[in-house]
mmCIF file of C-alpha atoms and ligand atoms in Angstrom:
data_model
loop_
_atom_site.group_PDB
_atom_site.id
_atom_site.type_symbol
_atom_site.label_atom_id
_atom_site.label_comp_id
_atom_site.label_asym_id
_atom_site.label_seq_id
_atom_site.Cartn_x
_atom_site.Cartn_y
_atom_site.Cartn_z
ATOM 1 C CA MET U 1 0.000 0.000 0.000
ATOM 2 C CA SER U 2 1.255 3.515 -0.738
ATOM 3 C CA ASP U 3 2.246 5.924 2.069
ATOM 4 C CA GLN U 4 -0.631 8.065 3.298
ATOM 5 C CA TYR U 5 -0.722 11.805 4.015
ATOM 6 C CA ALA U 6 -3.446 14.395 4.499
ATOM 7 C CA VAL U 7 -4.130 18.067 5.054
ATOM 8 C CA ILE U 8 -6.286 18.833 8.087
ATOM 9 C CA GLY U 9 -8.268 22.052 8.464
ATOM 10 C CA ASN U 10 -11.682 23.526 9.143
ATOM 11 C CA PRO U 11 -12.929 24.487 6.598
ATOM 12 C CA ILE U 12 -10.979 22.327 4.133
ATOM 13 C CA ALA U 13 -13.223 21.652 1.119
ATOM 14 C CA HIS U 14 -11.478 24.156 -1.176
ATOM 15 C CA SER U 15 -7.931 23.132 -0.298
ATOM 16 C CA LYS U 16 -5.600 22.860 -3.282
ATOM 17 C CA SER U 17 -3.115 20.738 -1.325
ATOM 18 C CA PRO U 18 -4.376 17.321 -2.544
ATOM 19 C CA LEU U 19 -4.037 18.475 -6.148
ATOM 20 C CA ILE U 20 -0.554 19.906 -5.514
ATOM 21 C CA HIS U 21 0.781 16.834 -3.710
ATOM 22 C CA ALA U 22 -0.721 14.464 -6.288
ATOM 23 C CA ALA U 23 1.125 16.411 -8.983
ATOM 24 C CA PHE U 24 4.383 16.315 -6.986
ATOM 25 C CA ALA U 25 4.004 12.560 -6.379
ATOM 26 C CA LYS U 26 3.441 11.894 -10.080
ATOM 27 C CA GLN U 27 6.359 14.085 -11.097
ATOM 28 C CA THR U 28 8.793 12.423 -8.660
ATOM 29 C CA GLN U 29 7.279 8.928 -9.006
ATOM 30 C CA GLN U 30 6.518 8.576 -5.323
ATOM 31 C CA ALA U 31 3.913 6.014 -4.283
ATOM 32 C CA MET U 32 1.772 8.098 -1.931
ATOM 33 C CA HIS U 33 -1.795 9.100 -1.291
ATOM 34 C CA TYR U 34 -2.809 12.567 -0.010
ATOM 35 C CA GLU U 35 -6.301 13.673 0.956
ATOM 36 C CA ALA U 36 -8.095 16.618 2.585
ATOM 37 C CA LEU U 37 -9.661 15.950 5.998
ATOM 38 C CA LEU U 38 -12.102 18.130 7.890
ATOM 39 C CA ALA U 39 -11.474 17.965 11.649
ATOM 40 C CA PRO U 40 -14.085 19.207 14.131
ATOM 41 C CA LEU U 41 -12.957 22.447 15.786
ATOM 42 C CA ASP U 42 -12.477 20.572 19.066
ATOM 43 C CA GLY U 43 -11.193 17.395 17.429
ATOM 44 C CA PHE U 44 -7.776 18.109 15.931
ATOM 45 C CA ALA U 45 -5.728 15.958 18.338
ATOM 46 C CA ALA U 46 -8.150 13.031 18.037
ATOM 47 C CA THR U 47 -8.019 13.251 14.228
ATOM 48 C CA VAL U 48 -4.205 13.171 14.249
ATOM 49 C CA GLN U 49 -4.173 10.263 16.701
ATOM 50 C CA ALA U 50 -6.534 8.249 14.492
ATOM 51 C CA LEU U 51 -4.323 8.880 11.452
ATOM 52 C CA ILE U 52 -1.204 7.774 13.344
ATOM 53 C CA GLU U 53 -2.986 4.573 14.358
ATOM 54 C CA GLN U 54 -3.892 3.976 10.709
ATOM 55 C CA GLY U 55 -0.203 4.274 9.737
ATOM 56 C CA TYR U 56 -0.252 7.724 8.062
ATOM 57 C CA LYS U 57 3.235 9.193 7.625
ATOM 58 C CA GLY U 58 2.405 12.862 8.088
ATOM 59 C CA VAL U 59 -0.050 15.718 7.647
ATOM 60 C CA ASN U 60 -0.186 19.319 6.599
ATOM 61 C CA VAL U 61 -2.132 21.547 8.933
ATOM 62 C CA THR U 62 -4.064 24.658 8.054
ATOM 63 C CA VAL U 63 -6.382 27.175 9.684
ATOM 64 C CA PRO U 64 -7.272 27.074 12.568
ATOM 65 C CA PHE U 65 -5.068 24.234 13.813
ATOM 66 C CA LYS U 66 -1.463 25.417 13.275
ATOM 67 C CA PHE U 67 -0.896 26.418 16.912
ATOM 68 C CA GLU U 68 -2.486 23.238 18.223
ATOM 69 C CA ALA U 69 -0.349 21.186 15.834
ATOM 70 C CA PHE U 70 2.768 22.791 17.280
ATOM 71 C CA GLN U 71 1.652 21.961 20.818
ATOM 72 C CA LEU U 72 0.726 18.389 19.959
ATOM 73 C CA ALA U 73 4.204 17.556 18.622
ATOM 74 C CA ASN U 74 7.007 16.273 20.845
ATOM 75 C CA GLN U 75 9.813 17.334 18.464
ATOM 76 C CA HIS U 76 10.054 20.757 16.803
ATOM 77 C CA SER U 77 12.216 22.237 14.034
ATOM 78 C CA ALA U 78 13.866 25.621 14.627
ATOM 79 C CA ARG U 79 11.506 27.299 12.178
ATOM 80 C CA ALA U 80 8.440 25.802 13.866
ATOM 81 C CA ILE U 81 9.733 27.105 17.206
ATOM 82 C CA ALA U 82 10.302 30.547 15.645
ATOM 83 C CA ALA U 83 6.732 30.633 14.348
ATOM 84 C CA GLY U 84 5.194 28.980 17.431
ATOM 85 C CA ALA U 85 3.031 27.141 14.919
ATOM 86 C CA ALA U 86 3.277 24.162 12.581
ATOM 87 C CA ASN U 87 1.913 23.491 9.103
ATOM 88 C CA THR U 88 3.718 20.178 8.610
ATOM 89 C CA LEU U 89 3.749 17.168 10.934
ATOM 90 C CA SER U 90 5.740 13.980 10.373
ATOM 91 C CA PHE U 91 4.996 10.809 12.292
ATOM 92 C CA ASN U 92 7.864 8.527 13.291
ATOM 93 C CA ALA U 93 8.685 5.926 15.937
ATOM 94 C CA GLN U 94 9.565 8.698 18.433
ATOM 95 C CA GLY U 95 6.291 10.538 17.970
ATOM 96 C CA ILE U 96 5.280 13.709 16.119
ATOM 97 C CA VAL U 97 7.761 16.131 14.516
ATOM 98 C CA ALA U 98 6.504 19.682 13.873
ATOM 99 C CA ASP U 99 7.863 21.921 11.137
ATOM 100 C CA ASN U 100 6.727 25.141 9.519
ATOM 101 C CA THR U 101 7.343 25.609 5.793
ATOM 102 C CA ASP U 102 5.258 28.778 5.271
ATOM 103 C CA GLY U 103 8.179 31.188 5.655
ATOM 104 C CA ALA U 104 10.453 29.148 3.413
ATOM 105 C CA GLY U 105 7.574 29.068 0.904
ATOM 106 C CA ILE U 106 7.113 32.832 0.682
ATOM 107 C CA VAL U 107 10.844 33.575 0.588
ATOM 108 C CA ARG U 108 11.349 31.020 -2.191
ATOM 109 C CA ASP U 109 8.405 32.407 -4.164
ATOM 110 C CA ILE U 110 9.664 35.983 -3.891
ATOM 111 C CA GLU U 111 13.308 35.172 -4.607
ATOM 112 C CA GLN U 112 13.174 32.235 -7.046
ATOM 113 C CA ASN U 113 9.835 32.553 -8.838
ATOM 114 C CA LEU U 114 9.394 36.339 -8.836
ATOM 115 C CA GLY U 115 13.141 37.011 -9.120
ATOM 116 C CA ARG U 116 13.223 39.618 -6.350
ATOM 117 C CA SER U 117 16.086 39.653 -3.895
ATOM 118 C CA ILE U 118 15.058 40.505 -0.318
ATOM 119 C CA ALA U 119 18.619 41.224 0.814
ATOM 120 C CA GLY U 120 19.218 44.930 1.363
ATOM 121 C CA LYS U 121 15.603 45.848 0.585
ATOM 122 C CA ARG U 122 13.093 47.784 2.680
ATOM 123 C CA VAL U 123 10.345 45.313 3.564
ATOM 124 C CA LEU U 124 6.931 46.035 5.065
ATOM 125 C CA LEU U 125 4.986 43.186 6.669
ATOM 126 C CA ILE U 126 1.338 44.145 7.194
ATOM 127 C CA GLY U 127 -0.434 42.182 9.928
ATOM 128 C CA ALA U 128 0.633 40.647 13.205
ATOM 129 C CA GLY U 129 -1.488 37.507 13.466
ATOM 130 C CA GLY U 130 -0.656 33.874 12.837
ATOM 131 C CA ALA U 131 0.148 34.304 9.152
ATOM 132 C CA ALA U 132 2.611 37.138 9.822
ATOM 133 C CA GLY U 133 4.223 35.254 12.724
ATOM 134 C CA GLY U 134 4.771 32.234 10.497
ATOM 135 C CA VAL U 135 6.913 34.122 7.997
ATOM 136 C CA LEU U 136 8.760 36.707 10.110
ATOM 137 C CA GLN U 137 11.935 34.753 10.901
ATOM 138 C CA PRO U 138 12.566 33.450 7.366
ATOM 139 C CA LEU U 139 12.054 37.014 6.067
ATOM 140 C CA LEU U 140 14.621 38.312 8.561
ATOM 141 C CA ALA U 141 16.992 35.498 7.576
ATOM 142 C CA ALA U 142 16.817 36.807 3.984
ATOM 143 C CA LYS U 143 18.526 39.981 5.323
ATOM 144 C CA PRO U 144 16.373 42.978 4.348
ATOM 145 C CA SER U 145 17.913 46.362 5.240
ATOM 146 C CA THR U 146 14.809 47.180 7.301
ATOM 147 C CA LEU U 147 11.690 45.273 8.211
ATOM 148 C CA VAL U 148 8.670 47.213 9.424
ATOM 149 C CA ILE U 149 5.674 45.392 10.895
ATOM 150 C CA SER U 150 2.524 47.457 10.645
ATOM 151 C CA ASN U 151 -0.744 46.360 12.178
ATOM 152 C CA ARG U 152 -4.170 47.799 12.955
ATOM 153 C CA SER U 153 -3.539 46.907 16.613
ATOM 154 C CA LEU U 154 -0.094 48.299 17.365
ATOM 155 C CA ASP U 155 0.500 46.211 20.499
ATOM 156 C CA LYS U 156 0.527 42.967 18.525
ATOM 157 C CA ALA U 157 3.145 44.308 16.086
ATOM 158 C CA GLN U 158 5.209 45.537 19.032
ATOM 159 C CA ARG U 159 5.069 42.084 20.615
ATOM 160 C CA MET U 160 6.371 40.498 17.424
ATOM 161 C CA VAL U 161 9.268 42.963 17.314
ATOM 162 C CA LYS U 162 10.087 42.345 20.963
ATOM 163 C CA LYS U 163 10.292 38.593 20.347
ATOM 164 C CA GLU U 164 13.011 39.246 17.742
ATOM 165 C CA ALA U 165 15.093 41.509 19.963
ATOM 166 C CA GLN U 166 18.239 39.490 19.076
ATOM 167 C CA SER U 167 17.841 40.104 15.350
ATOM 168 C CA GLN U 168 20.650 41.910 13.479
ATOM 169 C CA ILE U 169 18.041 43.426 11.140
ATOM 170 C CA LYS U 170 16.547 46.863 11.812
ATOM 171 C CA LEU U 171 13.035 45.945 12.927
ATOM 172 C CA GLN U 172 10.217 48.367 13.793
ATOM 173 C CA ALA U 173 6.525 48.232 14.659
ATOM 174 C CA CYS U 174 4.054 50.942 13.670
ATOM 175 C CA ARG U 175 0.440 51.857 12.997
ATOM 176 C CA PHE U 176 -0.864 52.224 9.446
ATOM 177 C CA GLU U 177 -0.922 56.030 9.734
ATOM 178 C CA ASP U 178 2.756 56.063 10.736
ATOM 179 C CA LEU U 179 3.648 54.718 7.279
ATOM 180 C CA LYS U 180 2.981 58.080 5.609
ATOM 181 C CA GLN U 181 6.615 59.187 5.369
ATOM 182 C CA GLN U 182 8.009 55.821 4.262
ATOM 183 C CA THR U 183 8.312 53.789 1.052
ATOM 184 C CA PHE U 184 9.046 50.085 0.675
ATOM 185 C CA ASP U 185 10.541 47.811 -1.997
ATOM 186 C CA ILE U 186 8.583 44.740 -0.898
ATOM 187 C CA ILE U 187 5.203 44.911 0.863
ATOM 188 C CA ILE U 188 3.589 41.734 2.153
ATOM 189 C CA ASN U 189 -0.044 41.627 3.203
ATOM 190 C CA ALA U 190 -0.370 38.990 5.932
ATOM 191 C CA THR U 191 -3.709 40.250 7.261
ATOM 192 C CA SER U 192 -6.984 38.422 6.784
ATOM 193 C CA ALA U 193 -8.679 41.658 5.602
ATOM 194 C CA GLY U 194 -8.948 40.311 2.036
ATOM 195 C CA LEU U 195 -11.278 37.556 3.213
ATOM 196 C CA THR U 196 -13.973 40.149 3.859
ATOM 197 C CA ASP U 197 -12.920 42.316 0.909
ATOM 198 C CA SER U 198 -11.912 45.065 3.372
ATOM 199 C CA PRO U 199 -9.437 47.705 2.248
ATOM 200 C CA LEU U 200 -6.446 48.368 4.514
ATOM 201 C CA ALA U 201 -6.032 51.901 5.865
ATOM 202 C CA ILE U 202 -2.501 52.138 4.436
ATOM 203 C CA PRO U 203 -1.279 55.287 2.621
ATOM 204 C CA ASN U 204 -0.965 55.215 -1.176
ATOM 205 C CA SER U 205 2.542 56.661 -0.871
ATOM 206 C CA ILE U 206 4.194 53.521 0.559
ATOM 207 C CA PHE U 207 4.774 51.808 -2.805
ATOM 208 C CA ALA U 208 8.353 52.594 -3.899
ATOM 209 C CA GLN U 209 9.242 52.579 -7.561
ATOM 210 C CA ASN U 210 9.458 48.961 -8.759
ATOM 211 C CA CYS U 211 7.737 47.809 -5.576
ATOM 212 C CA LEU U 212 6.593 44.199 -5.217
ATOM 213 C CA ALA U 213 3.233 43.985 -3.426
ATOM 214 C CA TYR U 214 2.595 40.445 -2.245
ATOM 215 C CA ASP U 215 -0.706 39.251 -0.815
ATOM 216 C CA MET U 216 -0.589 35.917 0.993
ATOM 217 C CA MET U 217 -4.160 35.288 -0.158
ATOM 218 C CA TYR U 218 -4.849 33.683 -3.519
ATOM 219 C CA GLY U 219 -7.833 32.987 -5.698
ATOM 220 C CA ARG U 220 -9.165 36.529 -5.742
ATOM 221 C CA GLU U 221 -7.967 40.101 -6.161
ATOM 222 C CA THR U 222 -7.990 41.753 -2.748
ATOM 223 C CA PRO U 223 -8.444 45.511 -2.133
ATOM 224 C CA PHE U 224 -4.731 45.552 -1.166
ATOM 225 C CA MET U 225 -3.784 44.149 -4.581
ATOM 226 C CA ARG U 226 -5.982 46.699 -6.364
ATOM 227 C CA GLN U 227 -4.503 49.574 -4.357
ATOM 228 C CA ALA U 228 -0.960 48.366 -5.062
ATOM 229 C CA LYS U 229 -1.639 47.949 -8.782
ATOM 230 C CA ASP U 230 -3.191 51.425 -8.959
ATOM 231 C CA HIS U 231 -0.021 52.864 -7.456
ATOM 232 C CA GLY U 232 2.449 51.215 -9.787
ATOM 233 C CA ALA U 233 3.480 48.090 -7.874
ATOM 234 C CA GLN U 234 4.044 44.647 -9.323
ATOM 235 C CA VAL U 235 1.396 42.492 -7.659
ATOM 236 C CA ALA U 236 1.631 38.824 -6.660
ATOM 237 C CA ASP U 237 -0.885 36.627 -4.882
ATOM 238 C CA GLY U 238 -0.123 33.802 -2.460
ATOM 239 C CA LEU U 239 -0.483 30.891 -4.858
ATOM 240 C CA GLY U 240 3.278 30.640 -5.305
ATOM 241 C CA MET U 241 3.734 30.557 -1.540
ATOM 242 C CA LEU U 242 1.111 27.813 -1.263
ATOM 243 C CA VAL U 243 2.857 25.645 -3.839
ATOM 244 C CA GLU U 244 6.338 26.344 -2.437
ATOM 245 C CA GLN U 245 5.362 25.563 1.161
ATOM 246 C CA ALA U 246 3.886 22.311 -0.153
ATOM 247 C CA ALA U 247 7.107 21.506 -2.019
ATOM 248 C CA GLU U 248 9.075 22.056 1.178
ATOM 249 C CA ALA U 249 6.717 19.760 3.122
ATOM 250 C CA PHE U 250 7.011 17.155 0.352
ATOM 251 C CA PHE U 251 10.800 17.401 0.661
ATOM 252 C CA ILE U 252 10.612 16.847 4.437
ATOM 253 C CA TRP U 253 8.499 13.726 3.987
ATOM 254 C CA ARG U 254 9.998 12.201 0.821
ATOM 255 C CA ASP U 255 13.547 13.639 0.784
ATOM 256 C CA ILE U 256 13.056 14.712 -2.826
ATOM 257 C CA ARG U 257 12.340 18.261 -4.024
ATOM 258 C CA PRO U 258 9.662 18.577 -6.701
ATOM 259 C CA THR U 259 9.697 21.382 -9.257
ATOM 260 C CA THR U 260 6.849 23.855 -8.835
ATOM 261 C CA GLN U 261 6.353 25.880 -12.036
ATOM 262 C CA ALA U 262 4.121 23.418 -13.887
ATOM 263 C CA VAL U 263 1.920 22.866 -10.821
ATOM 264 C CA MET U 264 1.450 26.614 -10.332
ATOM 265 C CA GLN U 265 0.572 27.030 -13.980
ATOM 266 C CA HIS U 266 -1.878 24.135 -13.809
ATOM 267 C CA ILE U 267 -3.709 25.625 -10.820
ATOM 268 C CA ARG U 268 -3.911 29.080 -12.388
ATOM 269 C CA THR U 269 -5.470 27.581 -15.512
ATOM 270 C CA HIS U 270 -7.704 25.304 -13.485
ATOM 271 C CA GLU U 271 -8.931 28.195 -11.303
ATOM 272 C CA LYS U 272 -9.686 30.352 -14.297
ATOM 273 C CA LEU U 273 -11.791 27.560 -15.734
ATOM 274 C CA ALA U 274 -13.557 27.153 -12.392
ATOM 275 C CA THR U 275 -14.562 30.797 -12.147
ATOM 276 C CA GLN U 276 -15.653 31.296 -15.749
HETATM 277 P P1 ATR M 301 -4.183 34.846 10.517
HETATM 278 O O1 ATR M 301 -3.913 33.475 11.037
HETATM 279 O O2 ATR M 301 -4.841 34.874 9.156
HETATM 280 O O3 ATR M 301 -2.989 35.736 10.594
HETATM 281 P P2 ATR M 301 -5.191 36.218 12.825
HETATM 282 O O4 ATR M 301 -4.128 35.619 13.667
HETATM 283 O O5 ATR M 301 -6.581 36.321 13.347
HETATM 284 O O6 ATR M 301 -5.332 35.431 11.452
HETATM 285 O O7 ATR M 301 -4.691 37.672 12.366
HETATM 286 C C1 ATR M 301 -5.436 38.456 11.493
HETATM 287 C C2 ATR M 301 -4.605 39.671 11.111
HETATM 288 O O8 ATR M 301 -5.315 40.420 10.113
HETATM 289 C C3 ATR M 301 -4.334 40.638 12.247
HETATM 290 O O9 ATR M 301 -3.105 41.279 12.029
HETATM 291 C C4 ATR M 301 -5.517 41.624 12.106
HETATM 292 O O10 ATR M 301 -5.293 42.881 12.684
HETATM 293 P P3 ATR M 301 -5.585 43.104 14.272
HETATM 294 O O11 ATR M 301 -4.432 42.474 14.983
HETATM 295 O O12 ATR M 301 -5.632 44.574 14.434
HETATM 296 O O13 ATR M 301 -6.897 42.426 14.541
HETATM 297 C C5 ATR M 301 -5.555 41.745 10.608
HETATM 298 N N1 ATR M 301 -6.839 42.226 10.054
HETATM 299 C C6 ATR M 301 -7.974 41.509 9.874
HETATM 300 N N2 ATR M 301 -8.924 42.276 9.314
HETATM 301 C C7 ATR M 301 -8.383 43.506 9.129
HETATM 302 C C8 ATR M 301 -8.856 44.744 8.580
HETATM 303 N N3 ATR M 301 -10.093 44.871 8.114
HETATM 304 N N4 ATR M 301 -8.008 45.796 8.572
HETATM 305 C C9 ATR M 301 -6.762 45.682 9.055
HETATM 306 N N5 ATR M 301 -6.245 44.544 9.569
HETATM 307 C C10 ATR M 301 -7.048 43.470 9.606
#
């Protein structure tokens, strides 16, 4: 029987992960099965336990279970510890290993797929929730000249900055209105505002010439993307990050790195068909 994996979330019906991992498995000729599983909001640990008993090798974890996944594991990678959350669990004889591939996914998408170097650039991270926390350390490791975290609730951004007090990178927290005098080369929207189609109260002046505006959301144009496009930025959605974080998880499980371009292209085409 082939090795079994799953992605667990709530909701999970629209997850692209089964499609992505099936494509990776075919490409690399790995005998594996990967499915999407809905866990009850109070049933994440029980779902994982049942999968372990059935011999599953690992799972991806998505909203709202990433923090719980981290806590459930008895071994943690450095990047999972940095994020305080896990999106990838591996099951072995010693128990559950937690990792977090989200940050590696966004950095790889920006640097490899979009061809933008982060090193030496002024980077703005908008948001201070789980999504922002998951990518902060890998972004810092890519050595921007400055990283500003801006959030509607300032205290949360300040807490994130405080946690990285050891960082060599110039790191600041601010409110949206404090961004008025600043411009950025790379702006990442890690808020969930796009889910409700809400615009962000960020100034139009923050987009530097040749700015890359990156929204972690995919599948729709958010108000942030529209604002960025209207003010001259190159705009990217989070599909590349999704595929790259999956490739990194696949690598953890199978010790083989799939290529991502064809899968990204396939999903973009597929999605267009689905919405027409
Ligand atoms: P996630 O796991 O998606 O990061 P989260 O931890 O609930 O979810 O964090 C949501 C983030 O989106 C927060 O930074 C939140 O700002 P607050 O900390 O001020 O709540 C941000 N957010 C959500 N809706 C927003 C909106 N309409 N405008 C600005 N920020 C918003």
